[in-house]
PDB file of C-alpha atoms in Angstrom:
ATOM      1  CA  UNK A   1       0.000   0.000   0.000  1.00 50.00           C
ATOM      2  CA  UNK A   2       1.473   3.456  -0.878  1.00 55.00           C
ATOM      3  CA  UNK A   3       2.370   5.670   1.716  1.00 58.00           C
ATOM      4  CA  UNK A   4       0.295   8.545   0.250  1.00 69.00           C
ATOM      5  CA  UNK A   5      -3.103   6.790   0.898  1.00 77.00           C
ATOM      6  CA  UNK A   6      -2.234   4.716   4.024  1.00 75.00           C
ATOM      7  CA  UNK A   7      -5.319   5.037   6.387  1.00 78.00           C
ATOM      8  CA  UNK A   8      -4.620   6.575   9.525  1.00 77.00           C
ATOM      9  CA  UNK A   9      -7.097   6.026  12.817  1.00 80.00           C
ATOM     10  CA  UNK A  10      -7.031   9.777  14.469  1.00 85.00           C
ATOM     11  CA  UNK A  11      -8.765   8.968  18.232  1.00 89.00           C
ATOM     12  CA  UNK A  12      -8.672  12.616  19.013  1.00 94.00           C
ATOM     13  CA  UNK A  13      -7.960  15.691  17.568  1.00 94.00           C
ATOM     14  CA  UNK A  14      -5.213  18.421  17.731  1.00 94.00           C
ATOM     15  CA  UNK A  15      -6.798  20.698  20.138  1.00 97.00           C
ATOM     16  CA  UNK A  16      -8.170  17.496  22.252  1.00 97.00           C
ATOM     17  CA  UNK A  17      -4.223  16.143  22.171  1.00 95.00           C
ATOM     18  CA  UNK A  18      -2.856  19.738  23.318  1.00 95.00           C
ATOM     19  CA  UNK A  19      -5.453  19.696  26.027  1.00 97.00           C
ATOM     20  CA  UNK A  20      -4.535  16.483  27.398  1.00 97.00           C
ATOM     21  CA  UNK A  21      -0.618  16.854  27.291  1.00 95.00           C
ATOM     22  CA  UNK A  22      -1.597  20.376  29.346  1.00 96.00           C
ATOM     23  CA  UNK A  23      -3.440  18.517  32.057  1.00 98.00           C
ATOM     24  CA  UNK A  24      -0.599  15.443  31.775  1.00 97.00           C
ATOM     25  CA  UNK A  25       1.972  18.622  32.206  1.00 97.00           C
ATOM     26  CA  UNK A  26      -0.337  20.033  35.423  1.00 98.00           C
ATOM     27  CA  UNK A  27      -0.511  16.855  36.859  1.00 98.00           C
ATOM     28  CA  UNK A  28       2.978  16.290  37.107  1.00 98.00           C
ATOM     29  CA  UNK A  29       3.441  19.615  38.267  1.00 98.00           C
ATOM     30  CA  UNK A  30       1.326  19.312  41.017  1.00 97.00           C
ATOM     31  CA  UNK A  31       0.817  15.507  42.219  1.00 97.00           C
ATOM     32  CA  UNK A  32       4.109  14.374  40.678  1.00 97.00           C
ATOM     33  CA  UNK A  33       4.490  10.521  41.045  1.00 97.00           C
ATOM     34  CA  UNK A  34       6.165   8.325  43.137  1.00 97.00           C
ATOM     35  CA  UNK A  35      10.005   6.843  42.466  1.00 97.00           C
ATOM     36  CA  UNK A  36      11.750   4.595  43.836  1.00 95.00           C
ATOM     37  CA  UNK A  37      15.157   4.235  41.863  1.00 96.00           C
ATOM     38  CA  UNK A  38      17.644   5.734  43.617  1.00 95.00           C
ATOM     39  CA  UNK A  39      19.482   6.635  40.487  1.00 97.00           C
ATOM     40  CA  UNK A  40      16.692   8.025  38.768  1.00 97.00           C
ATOM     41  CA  UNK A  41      16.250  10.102  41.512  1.00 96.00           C
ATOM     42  CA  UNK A  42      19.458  11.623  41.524  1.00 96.00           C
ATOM     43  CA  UNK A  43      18.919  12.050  37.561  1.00 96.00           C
ATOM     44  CA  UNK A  44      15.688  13.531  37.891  1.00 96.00           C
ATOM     45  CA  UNK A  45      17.335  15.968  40.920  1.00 96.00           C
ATOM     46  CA  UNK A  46      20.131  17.002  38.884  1.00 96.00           C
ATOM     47  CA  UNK A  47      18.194  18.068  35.866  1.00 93.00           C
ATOM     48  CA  UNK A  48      16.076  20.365  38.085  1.00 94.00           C
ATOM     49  CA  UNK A  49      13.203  18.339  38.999  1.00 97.00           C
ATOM     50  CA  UNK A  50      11.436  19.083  41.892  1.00 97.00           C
ATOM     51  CA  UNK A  51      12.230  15.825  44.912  1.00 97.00           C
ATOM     52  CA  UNK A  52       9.537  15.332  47.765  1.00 97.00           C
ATOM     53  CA  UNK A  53      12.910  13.097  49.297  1.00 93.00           C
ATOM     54  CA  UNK A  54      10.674  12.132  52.805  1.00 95.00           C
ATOM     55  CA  UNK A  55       7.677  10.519  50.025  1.00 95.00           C
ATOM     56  CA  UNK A  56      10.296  10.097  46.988  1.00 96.00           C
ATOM     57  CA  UNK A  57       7.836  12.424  44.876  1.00 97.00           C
ATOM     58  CA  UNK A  58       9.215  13.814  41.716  1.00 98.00           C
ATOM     59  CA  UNK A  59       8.022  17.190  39.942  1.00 98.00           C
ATOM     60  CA  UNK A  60       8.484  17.957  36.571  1.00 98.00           C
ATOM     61  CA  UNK A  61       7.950  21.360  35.628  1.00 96.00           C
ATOM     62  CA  UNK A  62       6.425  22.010  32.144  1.00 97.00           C
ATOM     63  CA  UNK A  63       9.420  23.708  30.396  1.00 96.00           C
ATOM     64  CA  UNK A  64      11.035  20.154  31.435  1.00 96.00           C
ATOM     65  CA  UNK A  65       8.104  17.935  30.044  1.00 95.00           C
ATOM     66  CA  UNK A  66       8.621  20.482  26.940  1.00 96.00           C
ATOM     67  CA  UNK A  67      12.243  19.948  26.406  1.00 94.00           C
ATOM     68  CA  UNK A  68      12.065  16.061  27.138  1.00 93.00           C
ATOM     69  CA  UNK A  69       9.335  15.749  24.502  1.00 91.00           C
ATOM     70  CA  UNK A  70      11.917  17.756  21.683  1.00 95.00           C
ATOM     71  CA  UNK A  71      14.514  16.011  22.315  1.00 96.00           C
ATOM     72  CA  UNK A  72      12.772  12.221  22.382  1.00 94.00           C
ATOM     73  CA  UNK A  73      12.958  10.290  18.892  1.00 95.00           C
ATOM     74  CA  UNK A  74      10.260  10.402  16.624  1.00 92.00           C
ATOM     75  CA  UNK A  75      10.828   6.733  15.990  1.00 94.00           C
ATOM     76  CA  UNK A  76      12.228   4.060  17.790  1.00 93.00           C
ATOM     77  CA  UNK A  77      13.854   0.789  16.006  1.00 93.00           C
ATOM     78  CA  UNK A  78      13.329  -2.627  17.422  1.00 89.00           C
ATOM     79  CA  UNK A  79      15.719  -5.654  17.324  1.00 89.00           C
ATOM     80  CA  UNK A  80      15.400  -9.441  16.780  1.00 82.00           C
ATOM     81  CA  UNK A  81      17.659 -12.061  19.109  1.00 79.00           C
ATOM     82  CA  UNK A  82      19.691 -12.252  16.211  1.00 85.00           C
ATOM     83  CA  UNK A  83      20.435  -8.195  16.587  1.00 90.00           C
ATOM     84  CA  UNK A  84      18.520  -7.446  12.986  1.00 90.00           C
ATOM     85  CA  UNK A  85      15.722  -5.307  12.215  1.00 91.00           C
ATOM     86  CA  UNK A  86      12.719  -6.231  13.716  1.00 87.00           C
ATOM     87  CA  UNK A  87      10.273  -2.639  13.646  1.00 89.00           C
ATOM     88  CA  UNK A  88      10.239   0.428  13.477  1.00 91.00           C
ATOM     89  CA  UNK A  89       7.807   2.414  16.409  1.00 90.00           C
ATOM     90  CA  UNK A  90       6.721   6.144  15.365  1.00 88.00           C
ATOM     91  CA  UNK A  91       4.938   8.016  12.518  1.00 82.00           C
ATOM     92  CA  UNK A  92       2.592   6.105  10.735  1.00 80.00           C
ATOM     93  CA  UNK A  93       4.078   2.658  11.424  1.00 81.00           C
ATOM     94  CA  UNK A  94       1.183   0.074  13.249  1.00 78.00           C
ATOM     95  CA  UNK A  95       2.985  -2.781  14.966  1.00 80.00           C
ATOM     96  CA  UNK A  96       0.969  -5.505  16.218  1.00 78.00           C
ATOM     97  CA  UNK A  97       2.748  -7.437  19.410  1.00 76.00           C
ATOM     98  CA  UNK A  98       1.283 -10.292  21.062  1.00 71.00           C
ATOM     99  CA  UNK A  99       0.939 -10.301  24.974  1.00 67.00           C
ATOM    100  CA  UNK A 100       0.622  -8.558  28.365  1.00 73.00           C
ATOM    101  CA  UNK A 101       1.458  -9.065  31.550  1.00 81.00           C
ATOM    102  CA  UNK A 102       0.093 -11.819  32.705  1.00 85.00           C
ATOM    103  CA  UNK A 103       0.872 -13.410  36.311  1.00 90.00           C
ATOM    104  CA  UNK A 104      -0.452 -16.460  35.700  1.00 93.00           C
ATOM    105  CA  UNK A 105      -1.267 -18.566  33.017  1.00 91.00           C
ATOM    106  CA  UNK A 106      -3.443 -21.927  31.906  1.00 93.00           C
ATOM    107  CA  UNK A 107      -0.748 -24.577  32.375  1.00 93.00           C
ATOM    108  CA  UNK A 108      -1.058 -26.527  28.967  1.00 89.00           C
ATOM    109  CA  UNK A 109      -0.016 -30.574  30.203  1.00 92.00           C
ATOM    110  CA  UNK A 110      -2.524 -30.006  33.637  1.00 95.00           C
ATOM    111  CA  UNK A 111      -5.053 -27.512  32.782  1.00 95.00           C
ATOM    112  CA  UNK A 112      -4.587 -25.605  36.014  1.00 96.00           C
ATOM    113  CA  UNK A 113      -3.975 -21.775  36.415  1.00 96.00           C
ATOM    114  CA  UNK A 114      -0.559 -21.350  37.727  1.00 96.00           C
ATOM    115  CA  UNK A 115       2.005 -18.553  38.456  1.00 95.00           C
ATOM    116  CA  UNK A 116       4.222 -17.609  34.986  1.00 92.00           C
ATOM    117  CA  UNK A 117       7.727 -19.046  34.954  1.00 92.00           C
ATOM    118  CA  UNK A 118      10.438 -18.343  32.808  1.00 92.00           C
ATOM    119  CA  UNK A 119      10.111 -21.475  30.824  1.00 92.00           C
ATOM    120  CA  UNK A 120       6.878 -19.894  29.868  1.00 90.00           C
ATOM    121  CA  UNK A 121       8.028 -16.934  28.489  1.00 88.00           C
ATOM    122  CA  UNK A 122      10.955 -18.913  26.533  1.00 89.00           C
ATOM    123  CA  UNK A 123       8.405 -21.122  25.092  1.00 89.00           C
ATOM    124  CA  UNK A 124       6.275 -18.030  24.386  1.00 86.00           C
ATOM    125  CA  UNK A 125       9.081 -16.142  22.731  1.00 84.00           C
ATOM    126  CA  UNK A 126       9.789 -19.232  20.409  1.00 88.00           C
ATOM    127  CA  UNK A 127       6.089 -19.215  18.894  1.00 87.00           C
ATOM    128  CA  UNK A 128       5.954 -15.719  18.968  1.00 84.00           C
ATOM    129  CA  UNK A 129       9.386 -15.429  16.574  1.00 85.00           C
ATOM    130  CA  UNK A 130       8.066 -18.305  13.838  1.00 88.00           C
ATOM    131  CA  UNK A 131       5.020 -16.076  13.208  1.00 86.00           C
ATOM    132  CA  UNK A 132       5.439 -14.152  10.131  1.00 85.00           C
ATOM    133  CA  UNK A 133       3.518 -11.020  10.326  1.00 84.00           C
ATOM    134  CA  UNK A 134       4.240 -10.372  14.054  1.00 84.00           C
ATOM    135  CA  UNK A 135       7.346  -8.465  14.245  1.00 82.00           C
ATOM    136  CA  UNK A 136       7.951  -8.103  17.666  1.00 83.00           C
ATOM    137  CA  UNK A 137       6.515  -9.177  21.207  1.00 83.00           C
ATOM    138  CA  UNK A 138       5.516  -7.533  24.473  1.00 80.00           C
ATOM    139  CA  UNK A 139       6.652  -8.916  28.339  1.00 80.00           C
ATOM    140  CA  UNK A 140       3.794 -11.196  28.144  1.00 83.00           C
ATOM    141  CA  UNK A 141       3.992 -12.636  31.377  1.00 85.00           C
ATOM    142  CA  UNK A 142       5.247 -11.748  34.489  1.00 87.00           C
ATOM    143  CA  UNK A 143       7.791 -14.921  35.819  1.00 83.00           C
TER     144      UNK A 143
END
């Protein structure tokens, strides 16, 4: 299909989309959210983020949400195991991934629910990568 009449899904408009990264902006201006990576922290503090250190609160101020949002890549490549090109995230690009995060899963010899394990994901993984028009995979489950 040509790029020139690739059909694009629009959920919201462009005032609707600068309203919403406002109030995003707002909120983490005035509630902030909760971190607890110690490293991030000191990131976040050095860049000039406000740090609530007694709740481990970080506030972003808007001009940093602003410059954050410039500077971020418009698209973001994927690799496979085998480190090639898997996808490309951004612009017009739909990718389609399989998963979630599940905790548990239907065990497939017994039948029974049980907690994800890593052999889970591994087996996952291998039926997700023989499937031809899925191009890349989410976490899945949670082992």
């Amino acid at each position: 299909m040509s790029a020139a009449i690739r059909p694009q899904i629009r959920v919201m408009d462009d005032p609707t989309v600068r309203e919403v990264v406002e109030e995003a902006k707002r909120i983490l201006l005035e509630l902030g959210f909760y971190l607890e990576n110690d490293e991030a922290l000191s990131i976040l503090r050095a860049g000039g983020a406000g740090i609530d250190e007694k709740n481990r609160r970080v506030f972003l101020h808007p001009e940093m949400v602003d410059q954050a949002l410039a500077s971020a890549p418009r698209t973001i490549r994927l690799y496979d195991a085998a480190g090639q090109p898997a996808v490309e995230l951004g612009g017009n690009n739909v990718c389609f991934d399989p998963g979630s995060a599940a905790l548990n899963i239907l065990d497939p010899e017994s039948g029974e629910i049980r907690p994800a394990r890593t052999a889970d994901f591994v087996a996952f993984s291998k039926v997700v990568d023989q499937l031809e028009h899925i191009r890349a995979q989410s976490t899945a489950v949670i082992c």
